[in-house]
PDB file of C-alpha atoms and ligand atoms in Angstrom:
ATOM      1  CA  MET U   1    -147.147  75.547 -30.738  1.00 64.00           C
ATOM      2  CA  THR U   2    -145.490  75.896 -27.336  1.00 81.00           C
ATOM      3  CA  THR U   3    -147.509  75.436 -24.156  1.00 94.00           C
ATOM      4  CA  PRO U   4    -148.477  78.823 -22.673  1.00 96.00           C
ATOM      5  CA  ARG U   5    -146.743  79.717 -19.426  1.00 98.00           C
ATOM      6  CA  TYR U   6    -148.137  81.633 -16.444  1.00 98.00           C
ATOM      7  CA  PHE U   7    -146.529  84.821 -15.149  1.00 98.00           C
ATOM      8  CA  ALA U   8    -147.521  86.935 -12.153  1.00 98.00           C
ATOM      9  CA  LEU U   9    -147.466  90.739 -12.327  1.00 98.00           C
ATOM     10  CA  VAL U  10    -147.884  92.575  -9.015  1.00 98.00           C
ATOM     11  CA  PRO U  11    -148.561  96.333  -9.182  1.00 98.00           C
ATOM     12  CA  ALA U  12    -147.083  97.736  -5.953  1.00 97.00           C
ATOM     13  CA  ALA U  13    -146.494 101.376  -6.799  1.00 96.00           C
ATOM     14  CA  GLY U  14    -149.390 102.918  -4.884  1.00 91.00           C
ATOM     15  CA  VAL U  15    -149.083 105.103  -1.804  1.00 82.00           C
ATOM     16  CA  GLY U  16    -152.155 103.752   0.004  1.00 75.00           C
ATOM     17  CA  ALA U  17    -153.304 107.188   1.194  1.00 74.00           C
ATOM     18  CA  ARG U  18    -156.333 105.788   3.059  1.00 78.00           C
ATOM     19  CA  MET U  19    -154.074 103.715   5.354  1.00 76.00           C
ATOM     20  CA  GLU U  20    -152.704 106.908   6.967  1.00 73.00           C
ATOM     21  CA  SER U  21    -149.398 105.140   7.630  1.00 79.00           C
ATOM     22  CA  ALA U  22    -145.799 106.369   7.377  1.00 79.00           C
ATOM     23  CA  SER U  23    -144.741 103.720   4.839  1.00 84.00           C
ATOM     24  CA  PRO U  24    -146.694 102.739   1.699  1.00 90.00           C
ATOM     25  CA  LYS U  25    -149.343 100.173   2.659  1.00 90.00           C
ATOM     26  CA  GLN U  26    -147.727  97.319   0.696  1.00 94.00           C
ATOM     27  CA  TYR U  27    -144.833  97.439   3.184  1.00 95.00           C
ATOM     28  CA  LEU U  28    -146.899  97.432   6.384  1.00 94.00           C
ATOM     29  CA  PRO U  29    -146.064  94.420   8.555  1.00 95.00           C
ATOM     30  CA  ILE U  30    -148.821  91.816   8.770  1.00 95.00           C
ATOM     31  CA  ALA U  31    -148.383  88.552  10.668  1.00 94.00           C
ATOM     32  CA  GLY U  32    -144.616  89.037  10.818  1.00 93.00           C
ATOM     33  CA  LYS U  33    -143.728  90.248   7.341  1.00 95.00           C
ATOM     34  CA  PRO U  34    -144.550  93.077   4.928  1.00 96.00           C
ATOM     35  CA  MET U  35    -147.842  92.767   3.055  1.00 96.00           C
ATOM     36  CA  LEU U  36    -146.003  92.560  -0.276  1.00 98.00           C
ATOM     37  CA  ARG U  37    -143.763  89.712   0.996  1.00 98.00           C
ATOM     38  CA  HIS U  38    -146.838  87.544   1.590  1.00 98.00           C
ATOM     39  CA  VAL U  39    -147.869  88.014  -2.031  1.00 98.00           C
ATOM     40  CA  LEU U  40    -144.384  87.446  -3.481  1.00 98.00           C
ATOM     41  CA  ASP U  41    -143.777  84.395  -1.259  1.00 98.00           C
ATOM     42  CA  THR U  42    -147.051  82.839  -2.427  1.00 98.00           C
ATOM     43  CA  PHE U  43    -146.303  83.319  -6.136  1.00 98.00           C
ATOM     44  CA  ALA U  44    -142.691  82.172  -5.636  1.00 98.00           C
ATOM     45  CA  ALA U  45    -143.958  78.977  -3.982  1.00 98.00           C
ATOM     46  CA  SER U  46    -146.392  78.194  -6.793  1.00 98.00           C
ATOM     47  CA  ASP U  47    -145.266  75.473  -9.219  1.00 98.00           C
ATOM     48  CA  ALA U  48    -147.671  76.891 -11.785  1.00 98.00           C
ATOM     49  CA  ILE U  49    -146.025  80.320 -11.948  1.00 98.00           C
ATOM     50  CA  ALA U  50    -142.954  80.552 -14.216  1.00 98.00           C
ATOM     51  CA  HIS U  51    -141.837  83.928 -12.867  1.00 98.00           C
ATOM     52  CA  THR U  52    -143.149  86.981 -10.998  1.00 98.00           C
ATOM     53  CA  PHE U  53    -142.670  90.651 -11.836  1.00 98.00           C
ATOM     54  CA  VAL U  54    -143.337  93.332  -9.227  1.00 98.00           C
ATOM     55  CA  VAL U  55    -143.823  96.961 -10.261  1.00 98.00           C
ATOM     56  CA  VAL U  56    -142.688  99.613  -7.768  1.00 97.00           C
ATOM     57  CA  SER U  57    -142.276 103.367  -8.108  1.00 96.00           C
ATOM     58  CA  ALA U  58    -138.883 104.706  -9.178  1.00 95.00           C
ATOM     59  CA  SER U  59    -138.547 106.390  -5.766  1.00 94.00           C
ATOM     60  CA  ASP U  60    -139.404 103.242  -3.747  1.00 94.00           C
ATOM     61  CA  GLY U  61    -137.019 103.035  -0.788  1.00 92.00           C
ATOM     62  CA  TYR U  62    -138.212  99.695   0.643  1.00 96.00           C
ATOM     63  CA  ILE U  63    -138.149  97.029  -2.082  1.00 97.00           C
ATOM     64  CA  HIS U  64    -134.383  96.450  -1.899  1.00 96.00           C
ATOM     65  CA  GLU U  65    -134.532  95.466   1.777  1.00 96.00           C
ATOM     66  CA  LEU U  66    -137.608  93.311   1.212  1.00 97.00           C
ATOM     67  CA  MET U  67    -135.855  91.360  -1.540  1.00 97.00           C
ATOM     68  CA  ASN U  68    -132.687  91.001   0.561  1.00 96.00           C
ATOM     69  CA  GLU U  69    -134.666  89.583   3.472  1.00 95.00           C
ATOM     70  CA  GLY U  70    -136.344  87.052   1.167  1.00 90.00           C
ATOM     71  CA  MET U  71    -133.237  85.538  -0.468  1.00 91.00           C
ATOM     72  CA  HIS U  72    -135.313  82.715  -1.978  1.00 93.00           C
ATOM     73  CA  LEU U  73    -137.093  85.352  -4.098  1.00 96.00           C
ATOM     74  CA  ALA U  74    -133.953  86.299  -6.045  1.00 94.00           C
ATOM     75  CA  ASN U  75    -134.464  83.753  -8.857  1.00 96.00           C
ATOM     76  CA  ARG U  76    -138.244  83.866  -8.802  1.00 98.00           C
ATOM     77  CA  VAL U  77    -139.043  87.598  -8.752  1.00 98.00           C
ATOM     78  CA  THR U  78    -137.899  90.542 -10.895  1.00 98.00           C
ATOM     79  CA  VAL U  79    -138.348  94.094  -9.605  1.00 98.00           C
ATOM     80  CA  LEU U  80    -139.428  96.657 -12.211  1.00 98.00           C
ATOM     81  CA  SER U  81    -139.063 100.267 -11.041  1.00 97.00           C
ATOM     82  CA  CYS U  82    -141.520 101.638 -13.567  1.00 98.00           C
ATOM     83  CA  GLY U  83    -144.625 102.452 -11.514  1.00 97.00           C
ATOM     84  CA  GLY U  84    -147.036 104.974 -13.008  1.00 96.00           C
ATOM     85  CA  ALA U  85    -149.508 107.556 -11.697  1.00 96.00           C
ATOM     86  CA  THR U  86    -152.392 105.046 -11.702  1.00 96.00           C
ATOM     87  CA  ARG U  87    -152.721 101.322 -11.165  1.00 96.00           C
ATOM     88  CA  GLN U  88    -153.564 100.943 -14.867  1.00 96.00           C
ATOM     89  CA  GLN U  89    -150.374 102.771 -15.855  1.00 97.00           C
ATOM     90  CA  SER U  90    -148.263 100.712 -13.437  1.00 98.00           C
ATOM     91  CA  VAL U  91    -149.622  97.475 -14.921  1.00 98.00           C
ATOM     92  CA  LEU U  92    -149.119  98.700 -18.482  1.00 98.00           C
ATOM     93  CA  ASN U  93    -145.565  99.873 -17.758  1.00 98.00           C
ATOM     94  CA  GLY U  94    -144.865  96.455 -16.228  1.00 98.00           C
ATOM     95  CA  LEU U  95    -146.246  94.659 -19.289  1.00 98.00           C
ATOM     96  CA  HIS U  96    -143.970  96.716 -21.532  1.00 98.00           C
ATOM     97  CA  GLU U  97    -140.907  95.906 -19.394  1.00 98.00           C
ATOM     98  CA  MET U  98    -141.707  92.170 -19.375  1.00 97.00           C
ATOM     99  CA  ARG U  99    -142.076  91.846 -23.129  1.00 97.00           C
ATOM    100  CA  GLU U 100    -138.692  90.182 -23.792  1.00 97.00           C
ATOM    101  CA  GLN U 101    -139.491  87.278 -21.472  1.00 97.00           C
ATOM    102  CA  VAL U 102    -143.177  86.725 -22.257  1.00 98.00           C
ATOM    103  CA  GLY U 103    -145.012  85.596 -25.406  1.00 97.00           C
ATOM    104  CA  ASN U 104    -148.350  86.993 -26.582  1.00 98.00           C
ATOM    105  CA  GLU U 105    -150.123  83.711 -25.741  1.00 98.00           C
ATOM    106  CA  ASP U 106    -148.594  83.390 -22.277  1.00 98.00           C
ATOM    107  CA  TRP U 107    -150.922  84.126 -19.389  1.00 98.00           C
ATOM    108  CA  VAL U 108    -150.389  87.039 -16.987  1.00 98.00           C
ATOM    109  CA  LEU U 109    -151.958  86.943 -13.513  1.00 99.00           C
ATOM    110  CA  VAL U 110    -152.198  90.549 -12.285  1.00 98.00           C
ATOM    111  CA  HIS U 111    -152.512  90.674  -8.498  1.00 98.00           C
ATOM    112  CA  ASP U 112    -152.760  93.622  -6.075  1.00 98.00           C
ATOM    113  CA  ALA U 113    -149.957  93.880  -3.540  1.00 97.00           C
ATOM    114  CA  ALA U 114    -152.712  94.867  -1.094  1.00 96.00           C
ATOM    115  CA  ARG U 115    -154.294  91.372  -1.134  1.00 98.00           C
ATOM    116  CA  PRO U 116    -151.915  89.309   1.042  1.00 98.00           C
ATOM    117  CA  GLY U 117    -154.563  86.623   1.649  1.00 98.00           C
ATOM    118  CA  LEU U 118    -153.954  84.967  -1.723  1.00 98.00           C
ATOM    119  CA  THR U 119    -153.245  81.225  -1.466  1.00 98.00           C
ATOM    120  CA  LEU U 120    -151.714  78.561  -3.709  1.00 98.00           C
ATOM    121  CA  GLN U 121    -155.151  76.947  -3.873  1.00 98.00           C
ATOM    122  CA  LEU U 122    -156.755  80.128  -5.234  1.00 98.00           C
ATOM    123  CA  ILE U 123    -154.037  80.460  -7.899  1.00 98.00           C
ATOM    124  CA  ASP U 124    -154.572  76.814  -8.920  1.00 98.00           C
ATOM    125  CA  ALA U 125    -158.367  77.203  -8.971  1.00 98.00           C
ATOM    126  CA  LEU U 126    -158.141  80.233 -11.270  1.00 98.00           C
ATOM    127  CA  ILE U 127    -155.705  78.525 -13.643  1.00 98.00           C
ATOM    128  CA  ASP U 128    -157.710  75.272 -13.675  1.00 98.00           C
ATOM    129  CA  VAL U 129    -160.871  77.079 -14.817  1.00 98.00           C
ATOM    130  CA  LEU U 130    -159.198  79.364 -17.360  1.00 98.00           C
ATOM    131  CA  ARG U 131    -156.335  77.414 -18.965  1.00 97.00           C
ATOM    132  CA  GLU U 132    -158.401  76.642 -22.121  1.00 97.00           C
ATOM    133  CA  ASP U 133    -160.488  79.827 -22.008  1.00 98.00           C
ATOM    134  CA  ALA U 134    -160.559  82.115 -25.058  1.00 97.00           C
ATOM    135  CA  VAL U 135    -160.863  85.316 -22.989  1.00 98.00           C
ATOM    136  CA  GLY U 136    -159.525  84.819 -19.439  1.00 98.00           C
ATOM    137  CA  GLY U 137    -161.076  85.934 -16.182  1.00 98.00           C
ATOM    138  CA  LEU U 138    -160.689  86.857 -12.554  1.00 98.00           C
ATOM    139  CA  LEU U 139    -161.357  85.816  -8.993  1.00 98.00           C
ATOM    140  CA  ALA U 140    -164.515  87.450  -7.656  1.00 98.00           C
ATOM    141  CA  LEU U 141    -167.175  86.954  -4.988  1.00 98.00           C
ATOM    142  CA  PRO U 142    -170.948  87.040  -5.505  1.00 97.00           C
ATOM    143  CA  VAL U 143    -172.458  90.017  -3.637  1.00 96.00           C
ATOM    144  CA  VAL U 144    -174.563  88.849  -0.688  1.00 94.00           C
ATOM    145  CA  ASP U 145    -175.548  92.152   0.940  1.00 95.00           C
ATOM    146  CA  THR U 146    -178.422  94.326  -0.261  1.00 96.00           C
ATOM    147  CA  MET U 147    -176.827  97.119  -2.306  1.00 96.00           C
ATOM    148  CA  LYS U 148    -177.665 100.837  -1.861  1.00 97.00           C
ATOM    149  CA  ARG U 149    -176.759 103.769  -4.091  1.00 97.00           C
ATOM    150  CA  ALA U 150    -175.952 106.805  -1.873  1.00 98.00           C
ATOM    151  CA  ASP U 151    -176.207 110.533  -2.426  1.00 98.00           C
ATOM    152  CA  ALA U 152    -173.553 113.031  -1.326  1.00 98.00           C
ATOM    153  CA  ASP U 153    -175.052 113.126   2.218  1.00 98.00           C
ATOM    154  CA  GLY U 154    -174.728 109.386   2.669  1.00 97.00           C
ATOM    155  CA  ARG U 155    -178.464 108.800   2.272  1.00 98.00           C
ATOM    156  CA  ALA U 156    -179.838 105.905   0.259  1.00 98.00           C
ATOM    157  CA  LEU U 157    -181.191 107.022  -3.082  1.00 97.00           C
ATOM    158  CA  ALA U 158    -182.085 103.579  -4.336  1.00 97.00           C
ATOM    159  CA  THR U 159    -181.622  99.871  -3.781  1.00 97.00           C
ATOM    160  CA  VAL U 160    -179.599  98.238  -6.560  1.00 95.00           C
ATOM    161  CA  ALA U 161    -180.637  94.701  -7.484  1.00 93.00           C
ATOM    162  CA  ARG U 162    -177.801  92.406  -6.440  1.00 93.00           C
ATOM    163  CA  ASP U 163    -178.769  89.586  -8.822  1.00 94.00           C
ATOM    164  CA  GLY U 164    -175.753  88.775 -10.914  1.00 95.00           C
ATOM    165  CA  LEU U 165    -173.490  91.233  -9.056  1.00 97.00           C
ATOM    166  CA  TRP U 166    -169.991  90.088  -8.133  1.00 98.00           C
ATOM    167  CA  ALA U 167    -167.214  91.960  -6.308  1.00 98.00           C
ATOM    168  CA  ALA U 168    -164.008  91.738  -8.345  1.00 98.00           C
ATOM    169  CA  GLN U 169    -160.822  90.484  -6.703  1.00 98.00           C
ATOM    170  CA  THR U 170    -157.424  89.640  -8.162  1.00 98.00           C
ATOM    171  CA  PRO U 171    -155.571  87.788  -9.668  1.00 98.00           C
ATOM    172  CA  GLN U 172    -157.055  88.786 -12.993  1.00 98.00           C
ATOM    173  CA  MET U 173    -155.708  86.442 -15.653  1.00 98.00           C
ATOM    174  CA  PHE U 174    -155.456  87.266 -19.341  1.00 98.00           C
ATOM    175  CA  ARG U 175    -153.136  86.455 -22.222  1.00 98.00           C
ATOM    176  CA  TYR U 176    -150.237  88.899 -22.488  1.00 98.00           C
ATOM    177  CA  GLY U 177    -151.030  90.200 -25.993  1.00 98.00           C
ATOM    178  CA  LEU U 178    -154.738  90.712 -25.374  1.00 98.00           C
ATOM    179  CA  LEU U 179    -154.188  92.354 -21.975  1.00 98.00           C
ATOM    180  CA  ARG U 180    -151.632  94.789 -23.311  1.00 98.00           C
ATOM    181  CA  GLN U 181    -153.873  95.725 -26.238  1.00 98.00           C
ATOM    182  CA  ALA U 182    -156.866  96.227 -23.905  1.00 98.00           C
ATOM    183  CA  LEU U 183    -154.975  98.431 -21.423  1.00 98.00           C
ATOM    184  CA  GLU U 184    -153.464 100.506 -24.217  1.00 97.00           C
ATOM    185  CA  GLN U 185    -156.893 101.178 -25.717  1.00 97.00           C
ATOM    186  CA  VAL U 186    -159.015 102.010 -22.691  1.00 96.00           C
ATOM    187  CA  ASP U 187    -158.936 105.561 -21.253  1.00 94.00           C
ATOM    188  CA  HIS U 188    -159.350 104.710 -17.592  1.00 94.00           C
ATOM    189  CA  CYS U 189    -159.947 101.468 -15.713  1.00 95.00           C
ATOM    190  CA  THR U 190    -159.570 100.259 -12.139  1.00 93.00           C
ATOM    191  CA  ASP U 191    -159.012  96.620 -13.071  1.00 97.00           C
ATOM    192  CA  GLU U 192    -157.852  94.581 -16.050  1.00 98.00           C
ATOM    193  CA  ALA U 193    -161.222  92.917 -16.591  1.00 98.00           C
ATOM    194  CA  SER U 194    -162.939  96.235 -17.336  1.00 98.00           C
ATOM    195  CA  ALA U 195    -160.360  96.953 -20.058  1.00 98.00           C
ATOM    196  CA  ILE U 196    -161.098  93.538 -21.577  1.00 98.00           C
ATOM    197  CA  GLU U 197    -164.852  94.224 -21.320  1.00 98.00           C
ATOM    198  CA  ALA U 198    -164.318  97.480 -23.252  1.00 97.00           C
ATOM    199  CA  LEU U 199    -163.150  95.296 -26.158  1.00 97.00           C
ATOM    200  CA  GLY U 200    -166.569  93.587 -26.096  1.00 98.00           C
ATOM    201  CA  LEU U 201    -165.222  90.423 -24.425  1.00 98.00           C
ATOM    202  CA  HIS U 202    -166.608  88.757 -21.306  1.00 98.00           C
ATOM    203  CA  PRO U 203    -164.107  87.666 -18.639  1.00 98.00           C
ATOM    204  CA  LYS U 204    -165.048  84.566 -16.650  1.00 98.00           C
ATOM    205  CA  LEU U 205    -165.852  85.085 -12.962  1.00 98.00           C
ATOM    206  CA  VAL U 206    -164.194  82.428 -10.799  1.00 98.00           C
ATOM    207  CA  ALA U 207    -165.155  82.083  -7.119  1.00 98.00           C
ATOM    208  CA  GLY U 208    -162.508  83.732  -4.929  1.00 98.00           C
ATOM    209  CA  SER U 209    -162.393  83.856  -1.135  1.00 98.00           C
ATOM    210  CA  PRO U 210    -163.176  86.419   1.582  1.00 97.00           C
ATOM    211  CA  ARG U 211    -159.577  86.012   2.833  1.00 97.00           C
ATOM    212  CA  ASN U 212    -158.374  87.533  -0.460  1.00 98.00           C
ATOM    213  CA  PHE U 213    -159.864  90.941   0.404  1.00 98.00           C
ATOM    214  CA  LYS U 214    -158.033  94.184  -0.383  1.00 96.00           C
ATOM    215  CA  ILE U 215    -156.490  95.988   2.569  1.00 95.00           C
ATOM    216  CA  THR U 216    -157.563  99.624   2.322  1.00 93.00           C
ATOM    217  CA  LEU U 217    -158.245 101.055   5.793  1.00 92.00           C
ATOM    218  CA  PRO U 218    -156.181 100.839   9.019  1.00 89.00           C
ATOM    219  CA  GLN U 219    -158.721  98.507  10.633  1.00 92.00           C
ATOM    220  CA  ASP U 220    -158.324  95.978   7.788  1.00 95.00           C
ATOM    221  CA  VAL U 221    -154.907  94.946   9.117  1.00 93.00           C
ATOM    222  CA  ALA U 222    -156.332  93.121  12.156  1.00 94.00           C
ATOM    223  CA  LEU U 223    -158.658  91.033   9.964  1.00 95.00           C
ATOM    224  CA  ALA U 224    -155.823  90.172   7.564  1.00 96.00           C
ATOM    225  CA  GLU U 225    -153.738  88.965  10.529  1.00 95.00           C
ATOM    226  CA  ILE U 226    -156.511  86.581  11.566  1.00 95.00           C
ATOM    227  CA  TYR U 227    -156.522  85.029   8.094  1.00 95.00           C
ATOM    228  CA  LEU U 228    -152.734  84.963   7.698  1.00 94.00           C
ATOM    229  CA  LYS U 229    -152.005  83.454  11.100  1.00 91.00           C
ATOM    230  CA  GLY U 230    -153.462  80.149  10.015  1.00 78.00           C
ATOM    231  CA  PHE U 231    -157.209  80.453   9.767  1.00 53.00           C
ATOM    232  CA  SER U 232    -158.459  79.786   6.235  1.00 46.00           C
TER     233      SER U 232
HETATM  234  O1  C5P F 301    -154.888 101.890  -4.107  1.00 79.89           O
HETATM  235  P1  C5P F 301    -155.398 100.523  -4.405  1.00 79.89           P
HETATM  236  O2  C5P F 301    -155.536  99.669  -3.189  1.00 79.89           O
HETATM  237  O3  C5P F 301    -156.601 100.489  -5.281  1.00 79.89           O
HETATM  238  O4  C5P F 301    -154.233  99.844  -5.275  1.00 79.89           O
HETATM  239  C1  C5P F 301    -154.328  98.528  -5.774  1.00 79.89           C
HETATM  240  C2  C5P F 301    -152.947  98.053  -6.177  1.00 79.89           C
HETATM  241  O5  C5P F 301    -152.433  98.857  -7.239  1.00 79.89           O
HETATM  242  C3  C5P F 301    -151.934  98.144  -5.029  1.00 79.89           C
HETATM  243  O6  C5P F 301    -151.153  96.976  -5.043  1.00 79.89           O
HETATM  244  C4  C5P F 301    -151.137  99.381  -5.378  1.00 79.89           C
HETATM  245  O7  C5P F 301    -149.811  99.381  -4.881  1.00 79.89           O
HETATM  246  C5  C5P F 301    -151.148  99.343  -6.905  1.00 79.89           C
HETATM  247  N1  C5P F 301    -150.954 100.676  -7.518  1.00 79.89           N
HETATM  248  C6  C5P F 301    -149.885 100.857  -8.406  1.00 79.89           C
HETATM  249  N2  C5P F 301    -149.670 102.099  -8.957  1.00 79.89           N
HETATM  250  C7  C5P F 301    -150.461 103.149  -8.660  1.00 79.89           C
HETATM  251  C8  C5P F 301    -151.569 102.970  -7.776  1.00 79.89           C
HETATM  252  C9  C5P F 301    -151.794 101.704  -7.223  1.00 79.89           C
HETATM  253  O8  C5P F 301    -149.143  99.916  -8.663  1.00 79.89           O
HETATM  254  N3  C5P F 301    -150.191 104.344  -9.193  1.00 79.89           N
END
């Protein structure tokens, strides 16, 4: 049996409507380079990662320039212009396009383009915990705030017990064959782990980091810059 390899798959085909910016949010400059470049540079610099695939929309007008500016990415990153209408569809389309290069037992680390705070240490920590795991897992953070369920008026209906609650991050790391099967079977999911859960399996939660948060709103950019300019 060959030793499983580790591949990164970065869905970057969203429009980021909540950012209210002219360009898609994955191309917004943060600490001197586009958000997506941070992510691709980190995976490209990782000795653990055999190769990275990035999924963009067929109409993406920015990825070519980004790849040209990062010449070192040429041998380490493949652009797949097969983005779908949802994140799930973009990931699934990417998995289909990768199939010639990846075996069913190889691991795929799916990571949001909108999380530029990922580090080599976080990638290594995830792989170290999961390399022998039967299911796979994801980076996540235990919830520390008291959780409220709101009604349509923004009033608290109830307090939700936070015991055992974690906030999911990415990368989410599963074997290629299992991940593809899970995403093909589930109707709708917002992350890979929930598709795996729908198969009755239990992904392992591995401690992530606050710096790996997902940039969603315009004010998130300033916080990301603090993390990316050297504070960790
Ligand atoms: O919009 P949101 O922040 O949840 O998107 C998470 C990730 O999924 C982003 O990297 C985004 O570009 C990607 N995405 C995608 N295809 C879509 C929607 C989102 O690749 N149709």
